[in-house]
Amino acid sequence: MAAAEVARQGEGCRTVPLSGHVGFDSLPDQLVNKSVNHGFCFNILCVGETGLGKSTLMDTLFNTKFEGDPASHSQPGVQLKSSTYDLQESNVNLKLTIVSTVGFGDQINKEDSYKPIVEFIDAQFEAYLQEELKIKRVLHNYHDTRIHACLYFIAPTGHSLKSLDLVTMKKLDSKVNIIPIIAKSDAISKSELTKFKIKITSELVSNGVQIYQFPTDDESVAEINGTMNAHLPFAVIGSTEELKIGNKMMKARQYPWGTVQVENEAHCDFVKLREMLIRVNMEDLREQTHTRHYELYRRCKLEEMGFKDTDPDSKPFSLQETYEAKRNEFLGELQKKEEAMRQMFVQRVKEKEAELKEAEKELHEKFDRLKKLHQDEKKKLEDHKLLKEIRKGKIRVSCRAFPFAPEVNAPHIQLTRSHAILPVSSPLLIAPLLRSPVCSK
Ligand SMILES: Nc1nc2c(ncn2[C@@H]2O[C@H](COP(=O)(O)OP(=O)(O)OP(=O)(O)O)[C@@H](O)[C@H]2O)c(=O)[nH]1
Ligand SMILES: [Mg+2]
């Protein structure tokens, strides 16, 4: 190949012409086939007050009757109900999950109404993250439950957004693609609807609520998406009832004064919603969920766990290094804790030892006291015995009295018998002994 034929593009990458058909132009077809075989999944979250037409709109959108009983208005809190269905259109399989709020807007205190919704969305991200972090992960088979689109049902009041709507949308906008829709829009006149849409849009902007914008970077859909962005929020009507209009059966709602056709663009924006949500931007919604919302959740979660891409000097920090640093930090903390526990143990042992010593000392003192008591008692007994024997004349003694013997600080006598000196210590014995005839002084 001539050097002139080789064009340099970027660093180390050259564009080279092919001299014949190779076959990699079939890659897009391979991708399509693989995707079709694998099937798709799409998850919609319907947020809206009880009875605003959430279930009816889902039935209308997917041309079927999903199960679902109406919710009561007496729920103590907001709950989320999720149902998954397998749908097939031509040869394309779609696993559709519809999640709906139950009891939304029914409580007197609506302060925490958004919380269960946020928690549910986070729980789906968390489940995906846990699967991603597994050593043996099966993401190709994983049932992805992350919410791809959140249809936010606005009540057709004609006034403005309720604070519940603003708070909830604000809490959700960084987690999910929000598509606001005006529900039951047949309840609002044409001129009111125009004003209502403008009011809603300005309230969303002034409160900094980011709603999903249909993408305009793909040329093939840029025009239609651009036009549709200007129509948001869509004013929709739902009905599963089919009425004969002209010679065609159409989805409509019949009233005493006339008929409103769901798929008539002059009557409502249902067709626009269906086009944008299902026929044009379903894949973008899935992609945005993964690349924007999930990515944000993942980043925050990993940062929370202490993982970073750069070190304090803004140099790249690999996962391995982060792990090592975290491990060392953990081991350091563990060592500190161990040392503190050891110190505490030594202190406790010292305290216990001191307590035991004190108890031992007390015991010794008690023992000495008892011993002395015992000796005194023994001496008294011996004195009595001696006295008895002296009285009976068995022993002849001479005695010397020391009325205040210094060693016992009490009256005291000494009896002398056979050269032995027998002390009598008990003062009680002294008097009778001195009076005794056996005692020769
Ligand atoms: N006027 C009017 N009524 C509607 C529309 N959509 C649904 N409805 C009616 O509103 C009532 C409630 O509809 P659902 O679809 O059950 O409402 P939901 O939001 O699913 O209610 P819960 O699941 O109980 O919260 C039904 O009687 C529907 O026929 C609509 O676009 N316009
Ligand atoms: Mg319902």
Short mmCIF file of C-alpha atoms and ligand atoms in Angstrom, two decimals:
data_model
loop_
_atom_site.label_atom_id
_atom_site.label_comp_id
_atom_site.label_asym_id
_atom_site.label_seq_id
_atom_site.Cartn_x
_atom_site.Cartn_y
_atom_site.Cartn_z
CA MET A 1 0.00 0.00 0.00
CA ALA A 2 1.38 3.40 -1.02
CA ALA A 3 2.25 5.69 1.84
CA ALA A 4 0.21 8.43 0.21
CA GLU A 5 -2.89 6.27 0.55
CA VAL A 6 -2.49 6.13 4.30
CA ALA A 7 -4.00 9.15 5.97
CA ARG A 8 -3.12 9.84 9.55
CA GLN A 9 -6.00 10.51 11.90
CA GLY A 10 -5.17 11.38 15.46
CA GLU A 11 -2.18 9.75 17.06
CA GLY A 12 -1.28 6.29 15.84
CA CYS A 13 -4.60 5.78 14.09
CA ARG A 14 -4.71 5.59 10.31
CA THR A 15 -7.59 5.43 7.90
CA VAL A 16 -6.98 2.73 5.33
CA PRO A 17 -9.22 1.97 2.36
CA LEU A 18 -10.54 -1.56 1.81
CA SER A 19 -10.01 -3.21 -1.54
CA GLY A 20 -13.04 -5.45 -1.25
CA HIS A 21 -16.14 -6.28 0.88
CA VAL A 22 -15.22 -7.47 4.38
CA GLY A 23 -18.56 -7.75 6.13
CA PHE A 24 -18.42 -5.64 9.26
CA ASP A 25 -21.04 -3.38 7.74
CA SER A 26 -23.46 -5.95 9.12
CA LEU A 27 -22.59 -4.93 12.69
CA PRO A 28 -25.70 -2.74 13.13
CA ASP A 29 -27.86 -5.67 11.93
CA GLN A 30 -26.08 -8.01 14.33
CA LEU A 31 -26.77 -5.58 17.12
CA VAL A 32 -30.44 -5.28 16.16
CA ASN A 33 -30.83 -9.07 15.94
CA LYS A 34 -29.17 -9.58 19.27
CA SER A 35 -31.32 -6.94 20.92
CA VAL A 36 -34.50 -8.33 19.38
CA ASN A 37 -33.63 -11.85 20.54
CA HIS A 38 -32.81 -10.62 24.00
CA GLY A 39 -35.93 -8.47 24.32
CA PHE A 40 -36.28 -5.09 25.97
CA CYS A 41 -37.43 -3.79 29.26
CA PHE A 42 -39.08 -0.52 30.11
CA ASN A 43 -40.21 0.73 33.46
CA ILE A 44 -42.72 3.51 33.96
CA LEU A 45 -43.52 5.21 37.23
CA CYS A 46 -46.92 6.92 37.46
CA VAL A 47 -46.99 9.53 40.19
CA GLY A 48 -50.30 11.22 40.83
CA GLU A 49 -53.14 11.64 43.23
CA THR A 50 -55.64 8.83 43.72
CA GLY A 51 -58.17 8.61 40.91
CA LEU A 52 -56.34 10.94 38.50
CA GLY A 53 -56.53 8.35 35.71
CA LYS A 54 -53.12 6.66 36.02
CA SER A 55 -54.31 3.11 35.37
CA THR A 56 -56.65 4.19 32.58
CA LEU A 57 -53.84 6.06 30.81
CA MET A 58 -51.54 3.02 31.00
CA ASP A 59 -54.28 0.82 29.56
CA THR A 60 -54.86 3.37 26.80
CA LEU A 61 -51.16 3.78 26.00
CA PHE A 62 -50.47 0.06 25.67
CA ASN A 63 -53.83 -0.85 24.18
CA THR A 64 -54.58 -3.49 26.76
CA LYS A 65 -56.19 -3.97 30.14
CA PHE A 66 -53.64 -4.29 32.92
CA GLU A 67 -54.97 -5.55 36.20
CA GLY A 68 -55.39 -3.00 38.96
CA ASP A 69 -58.04 -2.13 41.47
CA PRO A 70 -58.80 1.48 42.33
CA ALA A 71 -57.13 2.58 45.55
CA SER A 72 -59.04 3.87 48.54
CA HIS A 73 -58.56 7.43 49.74
CA SER A 74 -57.92 6.34 53.32
CA GLN A 75 -54.32 5.12 53.04
CA PRO A 76 -52.22 6.14 56.06
CA GLY A 77 -49.22 6.80 53.80
CA VAL A 78 -47.94 6.63 50.24
CA GLN A 79 -47.05 3.20 48.87
CA LEU A 80 -45.70 2.05 45.54
CA LYS A 81 -47.31 -0.78 43.65
CA SER A 82 -45.30 -2.46 40.95
CA SER A 83 -46.54 -4.90 38.30
CA THR A 84 -44.55 -6.44 35.48
CA TYR A 85 -46.00 -7.67 32.20
CA ASP A 86 -44.56 -9.40 29.14
CA LEU A 87 -45.79 -7.74 25.98
CA GLN A 88 -45.13 -8.67 22.38
CA GLU A 89 -45.50 -6.56 19.26
CA SER A 90 -44.43 -8.13 15.92
CA ASN A 91 -41.31 -10.03 16.98
CA VAL A 92 -40.26 -7.59 19.69
CA ASN A 93 -40.67 -8.64 23.31
CA LEU A 94 -41.06 -5.97 25.95
CA LYS A 95 -40.94 -6.57 29.67
CA LEU A 96 -42.98 -3.66 30.93
CA THR A 97 -43.09 -2.67 34.58
CA ILE A 98 -45.69 -0.18 35.71
CA VAL A 99 -45.19 1.30 39.13
CA SER A 100 -47.97 3.40 40.53
CA THR A 101 -48.30 5.51 43.64
CA VAL A 102 -51.08 4.41 45.98
CA GLY A 103 -52.53 6.95 48.39
CA PHE A 104 -50.53 9.89 47.00
CA GLY A 105 -52.07 13.19 48.09
CA ASP A 106 -54.60 11.56 50.43
CA GLN A 107 -52.96 12.37 53.76
CA ILE A 108 -53.62 15.56 55.72
CA ASN A 109 -49.90 15.99 56.29
CA LYS A 110 -48.28 15.55 52.89
CA GLU A 111 -44.82 16.62 53.97
CA ASP A 112 -43.25 13.16 53.57
CA SER A 113 -45.29 12.00 50.57
CA TYR A 114 -42.28 12.14 48.25
CA LYS A 115 -40.10 9.95 50.49
CA PRO A 116 -41.44 6.48 49.58
CA ILE A 117 -41.10 7.40 45.89
CA VAL A 118 -37.47 8.54 46.29
CA GLU A 119 -36.71 5.44 48.36
CA PHE A 120 -38.24 3.18 45.72
CA ILE A 121 -36.21 4.75 42.90
CA ASP A 122 -33.01 4.53 44.98
CA ALA A 123 -33.73 0.92 45.89
CA GLN A 124 -33.81 0.00 42.17
CA PHE A 125 -30.50 1.82 41.58
CA GLU A 126 -29.02 0.09 44.61
CA ALA A 127 -30.10 -3.34 43.38
CA TYR A 128 -28.44 -2.65 40.01
CA LEU A 129 -25.27 -1.34 41.69
CA GLN A 130 -25.07 -4.43 43.88
CA GLU A 131 -25.38 -6.63 40.80
CA GLU A 132 -22.67 -4.60 39.05
CA LEU A 133 -20.32 -4.94 42.03
CA LYS A 134 -20.74 -8.71 42.25
CA ILE A 135 -17.76 -10.83 41.20
CA LYS A 136 -20.04 -13.12 39.21
CA ARG A 137 -22.50 -10.69 37.72
CA VAL A 138 -25.17 -11.59 35.22
CA LEU A 139 -26.17 -8.19 33.91
CA HIS A 140 -27.28 -9.51 30.51
CA ASN A 141 -29.95 -11.61 32.24
CA TYR A 142 -30.63 -9.15 35.04
CA HIS A 143 -34.17 -7.82 35.32
CA ASP A 144 -33.44 -4.12 35.34
CA THR A 145 -36.08 -2.43 37.49
CA ARG A 146 -34.64 1.10 37.32
CA ILE A 147 -37.34 3.62 36.44
CA HIS A 148 -36.93 4.91 32.88
CA ALA A 149 -39.78 7.39 32.79
CA CYS A 150 -41.83 9.07 35.46
CA LEU A 151 -45.21 10.30 34.27
CA TYR A 152 -46.18 12.99 36.70
CA PHE A 153 -49.98 13.43 36.70
CA ILE A 154 -51.03 17.02 37.36
CA ALA A 155 -54.63 17.60 38.43
CA PRO A 156 -56.60 19.67 35.88
CA THR A 157 -57.22 22.54 38.27
CA GLY A 158 -56.50 25.27 35.71
CA HIS A 159 -54.78 27.27 38.44
CA SER A 160 -51.25 26.36 39.28
CA LEU A 161 -49.16 23.48 40.56
CA LYS A 162 -49.81 22.32 44.10
CA SER A 163 -46.91 22.56 46.51
CA LEU A 164 -47.02 18.74 46.80
CA ASP A 165 -46.36 18.53 43.04
CA LEU A 166 -43.50 21.01 43.15
CA VAL A 167 -41.82 19.41 46.15
CA THR A 168 -42.16 15.89 44.74
CA MET A 169 -40.90 16.81 41.28
CA LYS A 170 -37.98 18.73 42.79
CA LYS A 171 -37.00 15.69 44.86
CA LEU A 172 -37.25 13.38 41.87
CA ASP A 173 -35.71 15.41 39.07
CA SER A 174 -32.13 14.27 39.62
CA LYS A 175 -33.18 10.63 39.89
CA VAL A 176 -35.58 10.04 37.04
CA ASN A 177 -36.77 11.40 33.69
CA ILE A 178 -39.90 13.37 34.60
CA ILE A 179 -42.55 13.87 31.95
CA PRO A 180 -45.30 16.07 33.39
CA ILE A 181 -48.80 15.50 32.06
CA ILE A 182 -52.08 17.24 32.75
CA ALA A 183 -54.44 14.39 33.61
CA LYS A 184 -58.15 14.29 32.70
CA SER A 185 -57.62 17.30 30.48
CA ASP A 186 -61.18 17.01 29.18
CA ALA A 187 -62.10 18.76 32.42
CA ILE A 188 -60.43 21.97 31.33
CA SER A 189 -61.38 24.35 28.51
CA LYS A 190 -59.09 25.09 25.58
CA SER A 191 -58.25 28.64 26.58
CA GLU A 192 -57.73 27.66 30.23
CA LEU A 193 -55.48 24.84 29.13
CA THR A 194 -53.14 27.16 27.24
CA LYS A 195 -52.82 29.44 30.26
CA PHE A 196 -52.46 26.45 32.59
CA LYS A 197 -49.58 25.02 30.53
CA ILE A 198 -47.77 28.38 30.56
CA LYS A 199 -48.30 28.70 34.30
CA ILE A 200 -47.01 25.20 34.99
CA THR A 201 -43.93 25.70 32.80
CA SER A 202 -43.06 29.00 34.47
CA GLU A 203 -43.53 27.49 37.95
CA LEU A 204 -41.27 24.58 37.07
CA VAL A 205 -38.61 26.95 35.76
CA SER A 206 -38.83 29.34 38.72
CA ASN A 207 -38.53 26.45 41.16
CA GLY A 208 -35.61 24.95 39.26
CA VAL A 209 -37.38 21.66 38.49
CA GLN A 210 -35.60 19.84 35.67
CA ILE A 211 -38.04 17.91 33.54
CA TYR A 212 -37.04 15.50 30.78
CA GLN A 213 -36.35 17.21 27.47
CA PHE A 214 -36.81 15.14 24.34
CA PRO A 215 -33.32 14.98 22.79
CA THR A 216 -32.54 17.18 19.82
CA ASP A 217 -29.00 15.99 19.15
CA ASP A 218 -30.07 13.19 16.81
CA GLU A 219 -30.87 14.76 13.44
CA SER A 220 -33.54 12.23 12.56
CA VAL A 221 -35.72 13.20 15.54
CA ALA A 222 -34.41 16.67 16.35
CA GLU A 223 -37.25 18.50 14.66
CA ILE A 224 -40.14 16.52 16.10
CA ASN A 225 -38.57 16.43 19.55
CA GLY A 226 -37.90 20.17 19.47
CA THR A 227 -41.54 20.84 18.56
CA MET A 228 -42.81 18.46 21.24
CA ASN A 229 -40.66 20.01 23.96
CA ALA A 230 -42.64 23.18 23.40
CA HIS A 231 -45.90 21.29 24.00
CA LEU A 232 -44.96 20.07 27.46
CA PRO A 233 -46.75 19.38 29.73
CA PHE A 234 -48.97 17.17 27.60
CA ALA A 235 -52.66 17.41 28.31
CA VAL A 236 -53.98 13.86 28.15
CA ILE A 237 -57.23 11.96 28.28
CA GLY A 238 -57.48 8.25 28.93
CA SER A 239 -60.17 5.81 27.97
CA THR A 240 -60.39 2.14 27.18
CA GLU A 241 -63.90 2.54 25.87
CA GLU A 242 -64.26 2.28 22.07
CA LEU A 243 -67.00 4.24 20.34
CA LYS A 244 -68.08 4.25 16.71
CA ILE A 245 -67.17 7.61 15.25
CA GLY A 246 -68.00 7.90 11.55
CA ASN A 247 -67.34 4.39 10.38
CA LYS A 248 -64.38 3.79 12.69
CA MET A 249 -64.11 2.46 16.22
CA MET A 250 -62.16 4.92 18.33
CA LYS A 251 -61.09 5.31 21.92
CA ALA A 252 -63.22 8.05 23.35
CA ARG A 253 -65.16 9.27 26.33
CA GLN A 254 -68.79 10.02 25.84
CA TYR A 255 -70.56 12.78 27.71
CA PRO A 256 -74.16 14.01 27.59
CA TRP A 257 -72.96 16.98 25.59
CA GLY A 258 -70.64 15.16 23.19
CA THR A 259 -67.68 12.88 22.69
CA VAL A 260 -64.00 13.43 23.35
CA GLN A 261 -61.62 11.38 21.24
CA VAL A 262 -58.46 10.23 22.91
CA GLU A 263 -56.46 9.94 19.70
CA ASN A 264 -57.68 13.17 18.16
CA GLU A 265 -54.91 15.76 18.42
CA ALA A 266 -57.46 18.54 18.37
CA HIS A 267 -58.96 17.11 21.56
CA CYS A 268 -55.86 16.29 23.58
CA ASP A 269 -52.11 15.50 23.51
CA PHE A 270 -52.46 11.75 24.04
CA VAL A 271 -51.00 10.93 20.60
CA LYS A 272 -48.08 13.28 21.23
CA LEU A 273 -47.36 11.55 24.53
CA ARG A 274 -47.52 8.10 22.94
CA GLU A 275 -45.26 9.19 20.06
CA MET A 276 -42.70 10.74 22.36
CA LEU A 277 -42.74 8.16 25.12
CA ILE A 278 -42.97 4.95 23.15
CA ARG A 279 -42.33 5.43 19.46
CA VAL A 280 -39.52 8.00 19.38
CA ASN A 281 -37.73 8.30 22.71
CA MET A 282 -38.10 5.02 24.58
CA GLU A 283 -34.46 4.13 23.94
CA ASP A 284 -33.27 7.62 24.92
CA LEU A 285 -35.21 7.38 28.19
CA ARG A 286 -33.51 4.05 28.92
CA GLU A 287 -30.13 5.50 28.00
CA GLN A 288 -30.60 8.67 30.06
CA THR A 289 -31.57 6.55 33.04
CA HIS A 290 -28.34 4.62 32.78
CA THR A 291 -25.91 7.35 31.78
CA ARG A 292 -27.30 10.24 33.81
CA HIS A 293 -29.43 9.23 36.75
CA TYR A 294 -27.87 5.89 37.58
CA GLU A 295 -24.39 7.31 37.04
CA LEU A 296 -25.12 10.10 39.53
CA TYR A 297 -26.44 7.60 42.08
CA ARG A 298 -23.43 5.33 41.57
CA ARG A 299 -20.96 8.21 41.88
CA CYS A 300 -22.53 9.52 45.11
CA LYS A 301 -22.72 6.02 46.55
CA LEU A 302 -19.09 5.17 45.75
CA GLU A 303 -17.92 8.55 47.07
CA GLU A 304 -19.93 7.90 50.23
CA MET A 305 -18.05 4.61 50.54
CA GLY A 306 -14.77 6.54 50.24
CA PHE A 307 -13.86 5.79 46.64
CA LYS A 308 -12.36 8.61 44.58
CA ASP A 309 -10.93 8.91 41.06
CA THR A 310 -8.22 11.40 42.08
CA ASP A 311 -5.99 11.84 45.10
CA PRO A 312 -5.76 15.19 46.99
CA ASP A 313 -3.19 16.40 44.39
CA SER A 314 -5.72 15.73 41.60
CA LYS A 315 -3.67 12.82 40.32
CA PRO A 316 -5.56 9.78 39.04
CA PHE A 317 -6.24 7.32 41.78
CA SER A 318 -6.94 3.73 40.76
CA LEU A 319 -9.59 1.56 42.37
CA GLN A 320 -6.82 -0.69 43.64
CA GLU A 321 -5.07 2.27 45.35
CA THR A 322 -8.36 3.51 46.79
CA TYR A 323 -9.05 0.04 48.09
CA GLU A 324 -5.56 -0.22 49.63
CA ALA A 325 -5.85 3.25 51.21
CA LYS A 326 -9.30 2.39 52.58
CA ARG A 327 -8.02 -0.95 53.86
CA ASN A 328 -5.06 0.69 55.61
CA GLU A 329 -7.33 3.33 57.10
CA PHE A 330 -9.63 0.58 58.33
CA LEU A 331 -6.74 -1.44 59.77
CA GLY A 332 -5.37 1.69 61.50
CA GLU A 333 -8.75 2.33 63.08
CA LEU A 334 -8.97 -1.31 64.09
CA GLN A 335 -5.56 -1.11 65.74
CA LYS A 336 -6.53 2.06 67.59
CA LYS A 337 -9.69 0.38 68.83
CA GLU A 338 -7.72 -2.71 69.89
CA GLU A 339 -5.22 -0.52 71.81
CA ALA A 340 -8.03 1.39 73.51
CA MET A 341 -9.70 -1.89 74.49
CA ARG A 342 -6.41 -3.25 75.82
CA GLN A 343 -5.89 -0.11 77.92
CA MET A 344 -9.38 -0.37 79.24
CA PHE A 345 -8.84 -4.04 80.08
CA VAL A 346 -5.58 -3.29 81.97
CA GLN A 347 -7.32 -0.49 83.88
CA ARG A 348 -10.21 -2.78 84.81
CA VAL A 349 -7.79 -5.49 85.97
CA LYS A 350 -5.96 -2.93 88.15
CA GLU A 351 -9.20 -1.74 89.67
CA LYS A 352 -10.30 -5.32 90.36
CA GLU A 353 -6.94 -6.13 91.92
CA ALA A 354 -7.19 -3.11 94.26
CA GLU A 355 -10.73 -4.14 95.20
CA LEU A 356 -9.56 -7.69 95.97
CA LYS A 357 -6.63 -6.43 98.05
CA GLU A 358 -8.95 -4.22 100.06
CA ALA A 359 -11.30 -7.16 100.66
CA GLU A 360 -8.36 -9.35 101.69
CA LYS A 361 -7.18 -6.70 104.17
CA GLU A 362 -10.64 -6.47 105.68
CA LEU A 363 -10.77 -10.25 105.97
CA HIS A 364 -7.42 -10.33 107.77
CA GLU A 365 -8.57 -7.65 110.19
CA LYS A 366 -11.76 -9.54 110.85
CA PHE A 367 -9.80 -12.73 111.37
CA ASP A 368 -7.49 -10.99 113.87
CA ARG A 369 -10.45 -9.56 115.75
CA LEU A 370 -12.12 -12.97 115.92
CA LYS A 371 -8.85 -14.63 116.95
CA LYS A 372 -8.41 -12.13 119.77
CA LEU A 373 -12.00 -12.62 120.87
CA HIS A 374 -11.49 -16.34 120.86
CA GLN A 375 -8.29 -16.02 122.93
CA ASP A 376 -10.04 -13.79 125.47
CA GLU A 377 -12.91 -16.24 125.79
CA LYS A 378 -10.46 -19.09 126.16
CA LYS A 379 -8.61 -17.22 128.92
CA LYS A 380 -11.82 -16.48 130.78
CA LEU A 381 -12.78 -20.14 130.63
CA GLU A 382 -9.37 -21.15 131.95
CA ASP A 383 -9.72 -18.59 134.83
CA HIS A 384 -13.09 -20.04 135.77
CA LYS A 385 -11.70 -23.53 135.70
CA LEU A 386 -8.73 -22.46 137.86
CA LEU A 387 -10.98 -20.66 140.31
CA LYS A 388 -13.18 -23.74 140.64
CA GLU A 389 -10.17 -25.92 141.34
CA ILE A 390 -8.76 -23.43 143.92
CA ARG A 391 -12.11 -23.32 145.71
CA LYS A 392 -12.37 -27.06 145.84
CA GLY A 393 -8.91 -27.05 147.47
CA LYS A 394 -7.40 -29.01 144.69
CA ILE A 395 -4.84 -26.35 144.16
CA ARG A 396 -3.12 -24.37 146.81
CA VAL A 397 -1.92 -21.08 145.66
CA SER A 398 -0.52 -17.91 146.97
CA CYS A 399 -1.49 -14.77 145.22
CA ARG A 400 -0.25 -11.34 144.65
CA ALA A 401 -2.66 -8.67 143.66
CA PHE A 402 -1.89 -5.89 141.30
CA PRO A 403 -5.01 -3.80 141.49
CA PHE A 404 -4.03 -1.94 138.35
CA ALA A 405 -1.73 -4.13 136.38
CA PRO A 406 -0.16 -1.94 133.69
CA GLU A 407 -0.39 -4.52 130.90
CA VAL A 408 -4.16 -5.05 131.17
CA ASN A 409 -4.95 -1.65 132.67
CA ALA A 410 -7.31 -3.39 135.11
CA PRO A 411 -7.22 -5.05 138.54
CA HIS A 412 -4.99 -8.08 138.21
CA ILE A 413 -3.59 -10.84 140.43
CA GLN A 414 -0.95 -13.47 140.04
CA LEU A 415 -1.39 -16.89 141.58
CA THR A 416 1.66 -18.84 142.38
CA ARG A 417 1.52 -22.62 142.46
CA SER A 418 4.44 -24.97 142.47
CA HIS A 419 6.76 -22.21 141.35
CA ALA A 420 4.53 -21.47 138.39
CA ILE A 421 2.94 -18.12 138.04
CA LEU A 422 -0.67 -18.37 136.94
CA PRO A 423 -2.07 -15.03 135.81
CA VAL A 424 -5.76 -14.38 136.31
CA SER A 425 -6.75 -11.73 133.85
CA SER A 426 -10.48 -11.31 134.25
CA PRO A 427 -11.21 -8.47 136.69
CA LEU A 428 -14.47 -10.18 137.64
CA LEU A 429 -12.52 -13.03 139.19
CA ILE A 430 -10.21 -10.91 141.29
CA ALA A 431 -12.56 -9.95 144.10
CA PRO A 432 -13.88 -13.45 144.94
CA LEU A 433 -10.38 -14.83 144.63
CA LEU A 434 -8.94 -12.34 147.08
CA ARG A 435 -11.68 -13.16 149.62
CA SER A 436 -11.08 -16.88 149.17
CA PRO A 437 -9.60 -18.74 152.22
CA VAL A 438 -7.49 -20.82 149.88
CA CYS A 439 -5.61 -17.81 148.87
CA SER A 440 -2.66 -17.20 151.15
CA LYS A 441 -1.41 -13.71 150.48
N1 LIG B 1 -62.90 12.71 32.72
C1 LIG B 1 -61.94 11.81 32.70
N2 LIG B 1 -62.02 10.75 33.51
C2 LIG B 1 -61.01 9.84 33.45
C3 LIG B 1 -59.90 9.98 32.63
N3 LIG B 1 -59.08 8.93 32.82
C4 LIG B 1 -59.66 8.15 33.73
N4 LIG B 1 -60.81 8.69 34.13
C5 LIG B 1 -61.72 8.16 35.12
O1 LIG B 1 -61.22 8.42 36.41
C6 LIG B 1 -61.52 7.35 37.29
C7 LIG B 1 -60.25 6.85 37.92
O2 LIG B 1 -59.41 6.35 36.93
P1 LIG B 1 -58.18 5.37 37.27
O3 LIG B 1 -57.50 5.11 36.00
O4 LIG B 1 -58.66 4.21 38.04
O5 LIG B 1 -57.36 6.32 38.18
P2 LIG B 1 -56.05 5.94 39.02
O6 LIG B 1 -55.22 7.15 39.07
O7 LIG B 1 -55.44 4.71 38.48
O8 LIG B 1 -56.66 5.66 40.42
P3 LIG B 1 -55.97 4.91 41.65
O9 LIG B 1 -55.19 3.77 41.10
O10 LIG B 1 -57.13 4.51 42.45
O11 LIG B 1 -55.13 5.95 42.27
C8 LIG B 1 -62.23 6.30 36.42
O12 LIG B 1 -63.59 6.45 36.58
C9 LIG B 1 -61.82 6.67 35.03
O13 LIG B 1 -62.79 6.29 34.05
C10 LIG B 1 -59.87 11.13 31.79
O14 LIG B 1 -58.94 11.33 31.04
N5 LIG B 1 -60.91 12.01 31.88
MG MG B 2 -54.92 2.88 39.41
#
